[in-house]
Amino acid sequence: MLQKREKVLLLRTFQGRTLRIVREHYLRPSVPCNSPLCPQPATCHNDGKLLSSDVTHYMIPDWKVVQDYLEILEFPELKGIIFMQTACQTLQHQRGRRQYNKLRHLLKDARHDCVLFANEFQQHCYHPRERGESMEKWQTRSIYRAAVWYYHHCQDKMPIVMVTEDEEAVQQYGSETEGVFVISFKGVLNVNKHRAQIEAFVRLQGASCKDSGLVSDILVHGMKARNRSIHGDVVVVELLPKNEWKGRTAALCENDSDDKALGDPPSEPMPTGKVVGILQKNWRDYVVTFPSKEEVQSQGKNAQKILVTPWDNRIPKIRISTQQTEALQDFRVVVRIDSWESTSLYPNGHFVRVLGRIGDLEGEIATILVENSISVVPFSEAQMCEMPVNTPENPWKVSPEEERERKDLRETHLVFSIDPKGCEDVDDTLSVRTLANGNLELGVHIADVTHFVPPNSYIDIEARTRAITYYLADRRYDMLPSILSADLCSLLGGVDRYAVSVIWELDKTSYEIKTVWYSRTIIRSAYKLFYEAAQELLDGNFHIVDDIPEFRDLDEKSRQAKLEELVWAIGKLTEIARHIRAKRDRCGALELEGVEIRVQLDEKKNIHDLIPRQPLEVHETVAECMILANHWVAKKIWESFPHQALLRQHPPPQQEFFSELRECAKAKGFFIDTRSNKTLADSLDNANDPNDPIVNRLLRSMATQAMSNALYFSTGSCAEEEFHHYGLALDKYTHFTSPIRRYSDIVVHRLLMAAISKDKKMEIKDNLLSNKDLEELCRHINNRNRAAQHSQKQSTELFQCMYFKDKDPENEARCISDGVIYSIRTNGVLVFIPRFGIKGAAYLRNKDGLVISCGSDSRSEWKPGSLQRFQNKITSTTTGGESVTFHLFDHVTVRISVQASRCHSDTIRLEIISNKPYLIPDKELFHQSSLLLKSDLVKEVTRSVEEAQLAQEVKVNVIQEDYQKYCQTKGRSLYTLLEEIRDLALLDVSNSYGM
Amino acid sequence: MAGLELLSDQGYRVDGRRAGELRRIQARMGVFAQADGSAYIEQGNTKALAVVYGPHEIRGSRARALPDRALVNCQYSSATFSTGERKRRPHGDRKSCEMGLQLRQTFEAAILTQLHPRSQIDIYVQVLQADGGTYAACVNAATLAVLDAGVPMRDFVCACSAGFVDSTALADLSHVEEAAGGPQLALALLPASGQIALLEMDARLHEDHLESVLEAAARAARDVHTLLDRVVRQHVREASVLLGD
């Protein structure tokens, strides 16, 4: 019997001292492998219990998995488990006797199909720990090497799966040896919105998903492979063998259509897997619609159990049992999922409450809110009790203690705010003045919300839950009660308010920042300007003065002096902002005025953002000052609390996402350099088609879509290099300037206050959040942010649909518009309509298989034929030989119509009616309307809905009166029908439009 | 240390050996030129050096001389750096004295002392690293040194320790196994005849098990003999080559 000898050097501490102990370690050429596949059972001495040979693979758990999930591994259903000695010893050391004995019994128990492999005593499996290698890494490495050896020992007959929680290990070993798979558990299931029945994707958790060649997501094809998991669940996925991999479909298709679209050749195969387990369910409230009467009947006898269709396409139908099917037919209803039997095609759920009628504005808005898990109950009594009082009888005053502690800027500084017209919650004001030494002093004053919202008060908890003020197309849901948001925290003109100020001293000529200080202050804003007025003042048009209420009651002389002072301040601010902006531009700040991003990157999140913004310089000036304040505050809190500061990062995008952008730009002859934010910004500036400004806009929005979203994070959980804000080209950034609207800003305010106290060597009053708590909070805020964006987008779409719903697409001039093709698919094109800001799909092949063709008058017709897709164009050829080609960025004329849907939200539908640009009948009208359209649209829809409601009420009253007066029947009479038609006429708003 | 498992369910000991397996033994004879005989042995991490002088005249008081046989004088010492914690005194403490006494008894039984009356044989043993089984290592080293000195012996004296854990006898205990505090048995054997030169046991062990532990120790001692025999033959071969034979 041959024995080799090796030594293990162990350093261990004993009573605080380090003691170096040398132990022997004997290796042998063969240890029992206990596998029936072993080629030489005699040398291996396999006399104990053997693994079964009928399993598909052997599973080797990593040490951490053995430690944490031993209970799971104890399931007798799990077969073919090999416990490595390394893992067992770690368990023994770290989890103690009890756990180890459990494992020992498991190994002894003949019913459990698991064995121990003494890898550390096997001469080929043993790997000494390297210098500087951490214990954990060494253990994982040993286990992996042993797994590889075991695989080869069994003559590569049995694949081995090593299960680990260590992302790095997955990355490092995942693709090293064929047949030995290293998997980690987690990924979030994302169901494809448009092909809910067939495709779903799993995105691996964490940034490091580039393991085992899995650059992209994992495709889960079909409902069966999805294994009862629902959109948003955290699932475990098993990869299928390569020959079963499938590609994703590139063709456009309707959601509810059958598998017709599969006739197209799918794109190249991507990793495909199936869900083998759900780690965390993400069930929430779902909005559903009951099937219509005909459908109920077709469902057969078992009418007690109803299949309802969720509003969200990605959610499968839910089976609920109710007796109220008839009554709830026309309503949107909230249900919850209770269970999902493994034998069932659909989950079981129960009815919760009714939201509103289908198609009704309030009902639809409520649907959007529920779907985004936004809860907007009014503030409770207890919460309101915490609020300060400000009534005419009992006005709120600056308290003397605060006056002593705060710096008083009321007399010394000219403070003013610039906001959109009609804005109630003014949370930022600006000031600029010349100091005695000639230098400039720039100040940004932010409402001091934290003064009124103590940590962990009821209102604080509520605000944390809401996390953000939700702006829908026609309304908003505040984060703080209106007494704060619109009054005491709002920096209105002419009243004393508490503020938190960031004040810089700037060099008089170069505008370089010399000093900065942060403080709690008292301010009195002198002017509450709106953007347009400020711009006029900046341009030197003083006729606007009459629109500014602060100037109204002044006599001519003082008015002139004050005006000059204000104009100087605005002018100076603009100059400073230009300078700062230029500096940031040199670092590569991006101007991403995308169609959708506009809302996100803008400092001033407000309802006016729905209007395609008129590019005023004042906007930029204010935004720049806010960015500057945010940046400096971020620096400050990070310096004071390097491990628990809340910052905002914008990670650099992945280059592969830019490929579409580059392709599109190439079609127009532009080259987009995406290597860094600087080159991207420059090349986007250059990519400007003088004949078609829309091209640049589209390219910018594409660039935006390729990027990831900016996120809040806690500095303790990220490396410093990752703090970078890609879009703004700043190394540190946070949100500080809108505490009325965002909870993140409240957190930042508290951090800043603590930082100031720390500088003064004072005790920090509030308990700051630890890194872990802050991380948790960031996740919540990010989540809510996303919900806010989705709800805003969905509500805009809702209004668009409601607007077009009442129009007759065949006759109405407004429904025909100019569109630009921005993406090509196999059976259609994606079109952007600049006039309405709508993006949508237009088919080139209709449901009957006919393709589009354009005659000499460029009118389109449907004819039999075929489509051919190229990189930058798509050609439709009819059997008659006529052909028409659509290029990227071609202008076409489209007809907009609404595709009504009972169970889901309505969708805008586009149809190409001509391959020539749409000739605008009236140029002037177009220009005017394009700017005002969206807000008008919202107003119109709201009004028409109100009118309709009013009419309905009147009608009901009339009917009741009639009933009492003339004892008429309750049913529908011709009179009411005519009345209804009259009411419908009110809905026609085309005449009022464009005035 | 509390939960250290001396013998796993799979039959492995802490260092990877099975119950009856010895640690690796490496030995050399004739490591010193000026001594009559010398040897160095490594049993695992236990390392011992043995030197033999004699037979020579009685040194010191003549009264100690034995009229019919040679006097075997054994001295045991342990280097200060031999254990995990540094030792204060290398020799002369109680433990060393006792060990010297045991060695003397062992070798008086093995050396043909009657061939050298009124003379003295000195055996000095030093342990350089103690990792369990020091007695056995000392005996084995001394055997080789005595052989190297050309002092006639009845047979090799081969020693090995044995322990008893989980109703299994373990051969050749390492320091970890000794420190665990189970019964421990040291056996010096004259392998050819199977005679026991010395047997010593610490701690209590049930009589029923003694047989098996003794058997394990004896088997291990015979294994040691095989190895030592190989070392001696190798040494003689090398020596004869050097002599130009």
PDB file of N, CA and C in Angstrom, chain A residues 396-410 448 450-452 496-500 519-523 753 765:
ATOM      1  N   TRP A 396     -48.747  80.460  11.185  1.00  0.00           N
ATOM      2  CA  TRP A 396     -47.480  79.851  11.579  1.00  0.00           C
ATOM      3  C   TRP A 396     -46.418  80.942  11.587  1.00  0.00           C
ATOM      4  N   LYS A 397     -45.527  80.887  12.615  1.00  0.00           N
ATOM      5  CA  LYS A 397     -44.486  81.908  12.705  1.00  0.00           C
ATOM      6  C   LYS A 397     -43.134  81.242  12.903  1.00  0.00           C
ATOM      7  N   VAL A 398     -42.121  81.973  12.556  1.00  0.00           N
ATOM      8  CA  VAL A 398     -40.764  81.502  12.823  1.00  0.00           C
ATOM      9  C   VAL A 398     -40.552  81.546  14.329  1.00  0.00           C
ATOM     10  N   SER A 399     -40.119  80.431  14.902  1.00  0.00           N
ATOM     11  CA  SER A 399     -39.968  80.406  16.357  1.00  0.00           C
ATOM     12  C   SER A 399     -38.632  81.042  16.750  1.00  0.00           C
ATOM     13  N   PRO A 400     -38.590  81.679  17.937  1.00  0.00           N
ATOM     14  CA  PRO A 400     -37.376  82.404  18.339  1.00  0.00           C
ATOM     15  C   PRO A 400     -36.154  81.496  18.481  1.00  0.00           C
ATOM     16  N   GLU A 401     -36.364  80.249  18.961  1.00  0.00           N
ATOM     17  CA  GLU A 401     -35.197  79.354  19.120  1.00  0.00           C
ATOM     18  C   GLU A 401     -34.557  79.083  17.772  1.00  0.00           C
ATOM     19  N   GLU A 402     -35.451  78.802  16.803  1.00  0.00           N
ATOM     20  CA  GLU A 402     -34.938  78.504  15.472  1.00  0.00           C
ATOM     21  C   GLU A 402     -34.229  79.734  14.908  1.00  0.00           C
ATOM     22  N   GLU A 403     -34.781  80.887  15.216  1.00  0.00           N
ATOM     23  CA  GLU A 403     -34.205  82.121  14.702  1.00  0.00           C
ATOM     24  C   GLU A 403     -32.775  82.294  15.215  1.00  0.00           C
ATOM     25  N   ARG A 404     -32.574  81.836  16.459  1.00  0.00           N
ATOM     26  CA  ARG A 404     -31.245  81.957  17.035  1.00  0.00           C
ATOM     27  C   ARG A 404     -30.265  80.974  16.373  1.00  0.00           C
ATOM     28  N   GLU A 405     -30.756  79.796  16.136  1.00  0.00           N
ATOM     29  CA  GLU A 405     -29.854  78.758  15.637  1.00  0.00           C
ATOM     30  C   GLU A 405     -29.561  78.877  14.154  1.00  0.00           C
ATOM     31  N   ARG A 406     -30.504  79.408  13.424  1.00  0.00           N
ATOM     32  CA  ARG A 406     -30.343  79.439  11.974  1.00  0.00           C
ATOM     33  C   ARG A 406     -29.687  80.737  11.514  1.00  0.00           C
ATOM     34  N   LYS A 407     -29.106  80.665  10.379  1.00  0.00           N
ATOM     35  CA  LYS A 407     -28.553  81.869   9.788  1.00  0.00           C
ATOM     36  C   LYS A 407     -29.687  82.622   9.111  1.00  0.00           C
ATOM     37  N   ASP A 408     -29.741  83.893   9.351  1.00  0.00           N
ATOM     38  CA  ASP A 408     -30.855  84.665   8.817  1.00  0.00           C
ATOM     39  C   ASP A 408     -30.443  85.321   7.506  1.00  0.00           C
ATOM     40  N   LEU A 409     -31.060  84.905   6.435  1.00  0.00           N
ATOM     41  CA  LEU A 409     -30.727  85.471   5.119  1.00  0.00           C
ATOM     42  C   LEU A 409     -31.836  86.384   4.611  1.00  0.00           C
ATOM     43  N   ARG A 410     -32.811  86.678   5.480  1.00  0.00           N
ATOM     44  CA  ARG A 410     -33.994  87.392   5.003  1.00  0.00           C
ATOM     45  C   ARG A 410     -33.655  88.788   4.505  1.00  0.00           C
ATOM     46  N   ASP A 448     -36.592  73.181   4.090  1.00  0.00           N
ATOM     47  CA  ASP A 448     -36.119  72.344   5.187  1.00  0.00           C
ATOM     48  C   ASP A 448     -37.246  71.431   5.654  1.00  0.00           C
ATOM     49  N   THR A 450     -36.979  68.369   6.719  1.00  0.00           N
ATOM     50  CA  THR A 450     -36.663  67.500   7.859  1.00  0.00           C
ATOM     51  C   THR A 450     -36.972  68.188   9.181  1.00  0.00           C
ATOM     52  N   HIS A 451     -37.056  69.500   9.165  1.00  0.00           N
ATOM     53  CA  HIS A 451     -37.432  70.201  10.390  1.00  0.00           C
ATOM     54  C   HIS A 451     -38.848  69.823  10.814  1.00  0.00           C
ATOM     55  N   PHE A 452     -39.704  69.628   9.829  1.00  0.00           N
ATOM     56  CA  PHE A 452     -41.103  69.314  10.127  1.00  0.00           C
ATOM     57  C   PHE A 452     -41.356  67.809  10.194  1.00  0.00           C
ATOM     58  N   ASP A 496     -41.706  84.068   5.359  1.00  0.00           N
ATOM     59  CA  ASP A 496     -40.507  83.503   5.972  1.00  0.00           C
ATOM     60  C   ASP A 496     -40.601  81.994   5.943  1.00  0.00           C
ATOM     61  N   ARG A 497     -39.510  81.384   5.566  1.00  0.00           N
ATOM     62  CA  ARG A 497     -39.490  79.923   5.500  1.00  0.00           C
ATOM     63  C   ARG A 497     -38.141  79.407   5.984  1.00  0.00           C
ATOM     64  N   TYR A 498     -38.175  78.208   6.565  1.00  0.00           N
ATOM     65  CA  TYR A 498     -36.922  77.542   6.919  1.00  0.00           C
ATOM     66  C   TYR A 498     -36.319  76.920   5.668  1.00  0.00           C
ATOM     67  N   ALA A 499     -35.005  76.967   5.591  1.00  0.00           N
ATOM     68  CA  ALA A 499     -34.362  76.370   4.430  1.00  0.00           C
ATOM     69  C   ALA A 499     -33.033  75.746   4.830  1.00  0.00           C
ATOM     70  N   VAL A 500     -32.543  74.898   3.955  1.00  0.00           N
ATOM     71  CA  VAL A 500     -31.179  74.390   4.068  1.00  0.00           C
ATOM     72  C   VAL A 500     -30.431  74.964   2.882  1.00  0.00           C
ATOM     73  N   SER A 519     -25.665  75.149   5.553  1.00  0.00           N
ATOM     74  CA  SER A 519     -26.227  75.579   6.825  1.00  0.00           C
ATOM     75  C   SER A 519     -27.750  75.571   6.769  1.00  0.00           C
ATOM     76  N   ARG A 520     -28.327  75.532   7.966  1.00  0.00           N
ATOM     77  CA  ARG A 520     -29.777  75.745   8.074  1.00  0.00           C
ATOM     78  C   ARG A 520     -30.010  77.252   8.122  1.00  0.00           C
ATOM     79  N   THR A 521     -30.992  77.729   7.405  1.00  0.00           N
ATOM     80  CA  THR A 521     -31.182  79.170   7.292  1.00  0.00           C
ATOM     81  C   THR A 521     -32.669  79.523   7.371  1.00  0.00           C
ATOM     82  N   ILE A 522     -32.904  80.803   7.465  1.00  0.00           N
ATOM     83  CA  ILE A 522     -34.265  81.323   7.285  1.00  0.00           C
ATOM     84  C   ILE A 522     -34.219  82.241   6.077  1.00  0.00           C
ATOM     85  N   ILE A 523     -35.138  82.062   5.160  1.00  0.00           N
ATOM     86  CA  ILE A 523     -35.133  82.899   3.956  1.00  0.00           C
ATOM     87  C   ILE A 523     -36.522  83.485   3.740  1.00  0.00           C
ATOM     88  N   MET A 753     -27.300  67.349   7.694  1.00  0.00           N
ATOM     89  CA  MET A 753     -27.391  67.973   9.013  1.00  0.00           C
ATOM     90  C   MET A 753     -26.439  67.287   9.982  1.00  0.00           C
ATOM     91  N   LYS A 765     -27.659  64.149  16.549  1.00  0.00           N
ATOM     92  CA  LYS A 765     -28.912  63.922  17.276  1.00  0.00           C
ATOM     93  C   LYS A 765     -29.636  62.671  16.774  1.00  0.00           C
TER      94      LYS A 765
END
